[in-house]
Coordinates of C-alpha atoms and ligand atoms in Angstrom, one line a residue:
M1 CA -24.6 13.5 2.8
T2 CA -22.7 14.9 6.0
I3 CA -20.1 17.3 5.3
S4 CA -16.7 15.1 4.5
S5 CA -13.8 17.6 5.3
R6 CA -15.0 21.9 6.4
D7 CA -11.8 23.9 4.8
A8 CA -11.5 27.6 6.2
I9 CA -9.0 30.3 4.5
R10 CA -8.9 33.6 4.7
L11 CA -9.6 36.1 1.3
S12 CA -7.2 38.7 1.4
D13 CA -8.8 42.0 3.4
G14 CA -8.8 39.6 6.4
R15 CA -12.4 37.8 6.0
E16 CA -13.3 33.9 6.6
L17 CA -14.3 31.4 4.2
I18 CA -15.3 28.1 4.9
Y19 CA -15.9 25.1 2.5
F20 CA -17.9 22.9 3.0
N21 CA -17.1 20.2 1.2
E22 CA -19.8 17.0 0.2
S23 CA -16.4 14.5 -0.6
P24 CA -12.8 14.4 -0.2
A25 CA -11.4 18.1 -1.4
P26 CA -9.0 19.2 -3.4
D27 CA -6.6 21.5 -0.8
R28 CA -8.2 24.6 -1.1
A29 CA -4.7 26.5 0.3
K30 CA -4.2 26.1 -3.4
Y31 CA -5.9 28.9 -4.9
P32 CA -5.8 31.9 -2.9
D33 CA -7.6 35.0 -2.8
K34 CA -5.5 36.6 -5.8
R35 CA -7.0 40.3 -5.1
E36 CA -6.1 42.9 -3.8
L37 CA -9.2 44.3 -1.9
P38 CA -9.7 47.5 0.0
T39 CA -9.8 48.0 3.6
P40 CA -13.2 47.1 5.3
P41 CA -15.5 49.6 5.6
P42 CA -16.0 51.2 9.1
A43 CA -18.1 49.7 12.1
S44 CA -21.7 49.9 11.3
Q45 CA -23.3 51.5 14.9
L46 CA -26.6 50.7 17.0
R47 CA -28.9 53.6 18.0
Y48 CA -31.6 52.6 20.6
D49 CA -35.2 53.9 19.9
P50 CA -36.5 54.9 23.6
L51 CA -40.0 55.4 21.6
V52 CA -40.1 51.9 21.2
D53 CA -37.9 50.6 23.2
E54 CA -36.2 49.2 19.4
W55 CA -32.7 49.6 18.1
V56 CA -32.2 49.9 14.8
A57 CA -28.9 49.7 13.0
V58 CA -27.2 52.4 10.6
A59 CA -24.9 51.1 8.0
A60 CA -23.3 53.8 5.7
H61 CA -21.5 51.6 3.5
R62 CA -23.8 49.4 2.6
Q63 CA -24.9 51.6 -0.1
T64 CA -22.3 51.5 -2.8
R65 CA -22.7 47.7 -1.9
T66 CA -22.8 45.5 -5.4
F67 CA -25.8 45.6 -7.1
L68 CA -27.2 42.5 -9.8
P69 CA -24.0 42.5 -11.1
P70 CA -23.5 40.8 -14.7
S71 CA -23.1 37.1 -14.6
D72 CA -19.9 37.0 -15.8
A73 CA -19.2 39.1 -12.9
C74 CA -20.8 36.9 -10.6
P75 CA -18.9 37.0 -6.9
L76 CA -20.5 34.0 -5.6
C77 CA -19.8 31.8 -8.8
P78 CA -16.2 29.7 -8.6
S79 CA -13.0 32.3 -9.8
T80 CA -12.2 31.5 -13.1
P81 CA -9.0 32.0 -14.6
A82 CA -10.2 35.9 -16.4
F83 CA -12.5 36.7 -13.3
S84 CA -11.9 36.6 -9.6
S85 CA -14.9 36.2 -8.2
E86 CA -15.2 36.4 -3.8
I87 CA -14.8 32.6 -3.6
P88 CA -11.4 32.0 -4.8
A89 CA -11.3 28.0 -6.4
P90 CA -12.3 27.4 -9.4
N91 CA -15.6 24.8 -7.7
Y92 CA -17.4 24.2 -4.5
D93 CA -20.2 22.2 -3.0
V94 CA -21.0 25.0 0.2
V95 CA -19.5 27.8 1.0
V96 CA -19.6 31.0 3.6
F97 CA -17.7 33.9 3.9
E98 CA -18.3 36.9 6.0
N99 CA -20.1 40.3 4.2
Q100 CA -18.0 42.1 2.4
F101 CA -20.5 44.6 3.7
P102 CA -21.0 43.7 7.2
S103 CA -24.3 45.4 8.8
F104 CA -22.6 43.9 11.9
S105 CA -18.9 42.7 12.2
D106 CA -16.5 41.6 15.1
R107 CA -13.5 41.6 13.4
I108 CA -13.7 45.6 12.1
K109 CA -12.6 47.8 15.6
P110 CA -15.7 50.1 15.3
D111 CA -14.6 54.7 15.8
E112 CA -15.5 55.7 18.9
I113 CA -18.4 55.9 19.9
T114 CA -20.6 58.0 22.0
S115 CA -24.2 58.1 23.1
L116 CA -26.1 61.0 21.3
T117 CA -28.5 62.0 23.8
D118 CA -29.5 61.0 27.7
L119 CA -31.9 58.9 25.9
V120 CA -30.8 57.6 22.7
P121 CA -27.1 55.8 23.5
V122 CA -25.2 54.6 21.1
R123 CA -23.2 51.0 20.7
P124 CA -20.7 49.5 17.9
G125 CA -22.4 47.3 15.6
I126 CA -20.3 43.9 17.3
G127 CA -21.4 40.6 15.4
R128 CA -20.8 38.9 12.3
C129 CA -22.9 38.8 8.8
E130 CA -22.3 36.1 6.0
V131 CA -23.3 34.9 3.0
V132 CA -24.5 31.3 2.1
C133 CA -23.5 29.8 -1.6
F134 CA -25.1 26.7 -1.8
T135 CA -23.9 25.8 -4.7
S136 CA -21.9 26.3 -7.7
D137 CA -24.5 26.9 -10.0
H138 CA -25.4 30.9 -11.1
N139 CA -28.6 29.4 -12.5
S140 CA -30.0 27.0 -10.0
S141 CA -32.3 27.5 -7.1
F142 CA -33.0 26.3 -3.7
G143 CA -35.5 24.5 -5.1
A144 CA -33.7 23.0 -7.3
L145 CA -31.4 21.1 -4.9
T146 CA -30.9 17.6 -4.1
P147 CA -32.4 16.8 -1.0
E148 CA -28.2 15.9 -0.7
R149 CA -27.7 19.0 -0.6
V150 CA -29.5 20.2 1.5
R151 CA -27.9 18.4 4.0
T152 CA -25.1 19.3 3.7
V153 CA -26.9 23.1 3.6
V154 CA -28.4 22.7 7.2
D155 CA -24.9 21.4 8.3
A156 CA -23.2 24.1 7.1
L157 CA -25.4 26.0 9.3
A158 CA -25.6 23.8 11.8
D159 CA -21.5 24.9 12.2
R160 CA -22.1 28.0 11.1
T161 CA -24.8 28.7 14.5
S162 CA -21.9 27.2 16.7
E163 CA -19.4 29.5 15.9
M164 CA -21.3 32.1 16.3
S165 CA -23.7 31.7 19.3
E166 CA -19.8 31.9 20.7
I167 CA -18.7 35.8 19.8
P168 CA -18.8 38.1 22.4
G169 CA -21.9 39.2 22.5
V170 CA -23.6 37.9 20.1
A171 CA -27.5 37.8 21.4
Q172 CA -29.2 35.3 18.9
V173 CA -28.1 33.9 14.9
F174 CA -30.4 34.3 11.7
P175 CA -30.1 32.2 8.9
F176 CA -32.4 33.3 6.3
E177 CA -32.6 33.7 2.2
N178 CA -34.7 36.3 0.7
R179 CA -35.1 34.7 -2.7
G180 CA -36.0 37.9 -5.7
V181 CA -35.9 41.6 -6.7
E182 CA -39.8 41.4 -5.5
I183 CA -37.5 40.7 -2.4
G184 CA -35.2 42.8 -3.2
V185 CA -32.0 40.4 -3.5
T186 CA -29.0 41.8 -5.4
L187 CA -27.2 39.0 -6.8
H188 CA -29.0 36.3 -8.4
H189 CA -26.5 33.4 -7.6
P190 CA -28.7 31.0 -5.0
H191 CA -26.9 32.0 -1.4
G192 CA -28.7 32.6 2.0
Q193 CA -27.2 34.6 4.6
I194 CA -26.5 34.4 8.7
Y195 CA -26.4 36.9 11.9
A196 CA -24.9 37.2 14.4
Y197 CA -26.9 40.2 15.8
P198 CA -26.1 42.5 19.1
T199 CA -29.4 42.6 20.6
V200 CA -31.8 40.2 20.7
P201 CA -34.4 41.7 17.4
P202 CA -37.7 42.9 17.7
R203 CA -39.5 40.0 16.8
T204 CA -38.2 38.0 19.2
Q205 CA -38.8 39.2 21.8
A206 CA -42.1 39.4 20.9
M207 CA -42.1 35.9 20.5
L208 CA -40.1 35.6 23.9
G209 CA -42.5 37.4 25.5
A210 CA -45.2 35.5 24.3
A211 CA -44.1 32.3 25.0
A212 CA -43.4 33.7 29.2
R213 CA -47.0 35.0 28.9
Y214 CA -48.7 31.9 27.7
R215 CA -46.6 29.7 30.3
A216 CA -47.4 31.8 33.9
R217 CA -51.0 31.5 33.0
T218 CA -51.3 28.5 31.2
G219 CA -47.8 26.6 32.9
G220 CA -48.2 24.2 29.5
D221 CA -45.5 25.5 26.6
L222 CA -47.0 27.7 23.8
Y223 CA -44.5 25.8 20.9
A224 CA -45.8 22.2 22.0
D225 CA -49.3 23.6 22.0
T226 CA -49.8 25.5 19.1
L227 CA -47.5 22.5 17.4
A228 CA -50.6 19.8 18.5
A229 CA -53.8 22.1 17.5
E230 CA -52.5 22.6 13.7
Q231 CA -52.1 19.4 14.0
K232 CA -55.6 18.3 15.6
A233 CA -57.3 20.8 13.4
E234 CA -56.2 19.5 10.6
V235 CA -57.5 22.4 7.4
R236 CA -54.2 24.2 7.5
I237 CA -51.3 21.5 7.4
V238 CA -49.6 21.9 3.9
A239 CA -47.7 18.4 4.4
A240 CA -46.1 16.3 6.8
N241 CA -43.3 13.7 7.2
E242 CA -41.9 11.6 10.7
H243 CA -40.3 14.7 12.3
W244 CA -41.8 17.9 10.5
T245 CA -45.2 19.4 10.0
A246 CA -45.3 22.1 7.8
Y247 CA -48.8 24.6 7.8
V248 CA -50.4 28.5 7.1
P249 CA -50.4 29.8 10.4
A250 CA -54.4 30.9 11.8
A251 CA -53.3 34.7 11.6
A252 CA -51.2 34.3 9.2
R253 CA -49.3 37.7 7.7
W254 CA -48.9 37.0 4.9
P255 CA -51.0 36.3 1.6
Y256 CA -49.0 32.7 1.4
E257 CA -46.9 31.5 4.3
V258 CA -45.7 28.2 5.9
Q259 CA -44.5 27.7 9.6
I260 CA -41.7 24.4 9.1
A261 CA -41.6 22.7 12.7
P262 CA -39.9 20.0 14.0
H263 CA -42.0 17.5 15.8
R264 CA -39.8 17.6 19.1
K265 CA -39.4 20.8 19.9
V266 CA -35.7 22.5 20.1
A267 CA -33.2 25.2 20.1
D268 CA -31.5 26.1 17.5
I269 CA -30.3 23.5 14.1
P270 CA -27.2 22.2 15.6
A271 CA -29.7 20.5 18.0
L272 CA -31.3 18.8 15.7
S273 CA -30.5 15.3 15.4
D274 CA -28.7 13.2 12.3
A275 CA -32.0 11.8 11.3
E276 CA -34.7 15.1 12.2
R277 CA -31.5 16.7 9.1
D278 CA -31.8 14.1 7.2
A279 CA -36.0 14.7 7.0
F280 CA -36.6 18.2 6.5
G281 CA -34.8 18.5 2.9
P282 CA -38.1 16.5 1.8
I283 CA -40.9 18.6 3.1
Y284 CA -38.8 21.9 2.3
L285 CA -38.7 20.6 -1.2
D286 CA -42.0 20.0 -1.4
I287 CA -43.0 23.3 0.0
L288 CA -40.3 24.9 -2.5
R289 CA -42.2 23.3 -5.5
R290 CA -45.8 24.3 -4.3
F291 CA -45.2 27.9 -3.6
D292 CA -43.7 27.5 -7.3
G293 CA -46.8 26.2 -8.8
L294 CA -48.9 29.1 -7.6
F295 CA -48.4 30.9 -10.6
G296 CA -46.4 29.5 -13.4
K297 CA -43.1 31.3 -12.4
P298 CA -40.7 31.4 -9.4
M299 CA -42.2 32.7 -6.5
P300 CA -40.2 35.5 -4.3
Y301 CA -39.6 34.6 -1.0
I302 CA -38.3 35.0 2.5
S303 CA -36.7 31.6 4.4
A304 CA -36.0 32.4 8.0
W305 CA -34.5 30.1 10.3
H306 CA -36.0 31.6 13.9
Q307 CA -33.8 30.0 16.1
A308 CA -33.7 30.2 20.0
V309 CA -31.4 33.1 21.5
V310 CA -28.4 32.6 23.3
G311 CA -28.7 34.2 26.8
E312 CA -31.2 35.2 29.0
G313 CA -35.1 33.5 27.1
R314 CA -33.4 30.8 25.5
D315 CA -35.2 28.2 27.4
L316 CA -38.1 29.4 25.7
G317 CA -37.6 30.0 22.6
Y318 CA -37.5 27.3 20.0
L319 CA -36.4 26.0 16.2
H320 CA -38.5 26.3 13.1
L321 CA -38.6 27.5 9.4
Q322 CA -40.8 30.8 8.7
L323 CA -41.0 30.4 4.4
F324 CA -43.8 33.4 4.0
S325 CA -44.4 35.4 -0.2
I326 CA -45.2 39.0 -0.5
R327 CA -46.9 37.6 -3.8
R328 CA -50.5 37.4 -3.0
A329 CA -51.4 37.2 -7.1
A330 CA -50.4 36.1 -10.8
D331 CA -49.4 39.3 -11.2
K332 CA -49.9 41.6 -7.9
L333 CA -47.6 41.7 -4.7
K334 CA -48.0 43.0 -1.3
Y335 CA -46.4 45.8 -0.1
L336 CA -46.1 46.9 3.3
A337 CA -48.2 50.5 3.0
G338 CA -49.4 52.4 5.6
S339 CA -51.0 49.8 8.2
E340 CA -48.6 47.9 7.7
S341 CA -44.7 49.9 8.1
A342 CA -46.7 52.5 9.7
M343 CA -48.5 50.4 12.9
G344 CA -47.4 46.4 12.3
A345 CA -50.5 46.1 11.9
F346 CA -50.9 43.3 9.3
V347 CA -53.5 42.5 7.1
N348 CA -53.6 39.9 5.4
D349 CA -55.4 39.2 1.8
V350 CA -56.0 35.4 1.9
V351 CA -58.2 33.2 4.1
P352 CA -55.2 31.2 6.1
E353 CA -57.2 28.3 5.7
K354 CA -58.1 28.6 2.0
A355 CA -54.4 29.5 1.1
A356 CA -53.2 25.8 2.4
E357 CA -56.0 24.6 0.9
T358 CA -54.9 25.6 -2.6
L359 CA -51.1 24.6 -1.5
R360 CA -52.0 21.0 -0.6
S361 CA -53.5 20.5 -4.2
L362 CA -50.9 21.8 -5.6
Ligands
ZN401 ZN1 -23.0 32.6 -9.9

């Protein structure tokens, strides 16, 4: 399934909402947002931490965001005569809209801000945060979508990545899904988010540095060489098809972690071919099914699309999906405690080869 049409409207507070339709859709303009929404919250700040050379976003307004509402007041379900949600239409396939409580925004005029000290410059949190609803079915999950719907989601993410990469000052576009209350999800409705960051996040900085040093040392391509090495070793591979390979990283940080890598190195989701997009749904749904099978109950997970940065270092970046869970046993979660949280040094309780073997057996 590819997108049949795309309709953009404005919500009552000026935020953009886009319907991605799988079949010819009714005129979405017939369904305006009837709510009277408050003026958008102030923009966040980015503060530079000189001790570790990283930027930290400070967005105090997010403390008041919606937290686990009852299902008849779900802001991500289609609107009904009795309840006006974030989505004014009575139905939808895939819909994307700007977050009401954004960590970054290009729509809100930032307050005048100045540096805190000479060492700590502060800048406005320019960027964008969007919400992606994968289905209008409140009780579904990404793993229950059809491969055709996954294709529509991928096309929607490609559309958003292209458009958000054009926002002046945006350094990287990051689509992701948090699933499960164990992860800290505040809405049960199946949805993901897209962050357009104004700075290159620390994890991406580390990956770009590693790729650059590898290229300088060996002349090789870190992405292609890693994928080839995993394919040759076989022992950590969970599944593969013509265009994608899913494997547990040799030095996985999380009890259950899988990288889903396209065989062709591409910068981002928009660069995926038609055939690559079609082949993604079947392998990703297969991996999600294996995850849920690990302990016989829905697995809490984080699913993260790593893409190349927009500016300098773009040639060193590469698209891949990182999927991981904090569940390490049926009744045990891995918490980021002293070593991980304070020092960034991970200790994994599950041997990656064993994790791959277990996932393959399901
Ligand atoms: Zn819902």
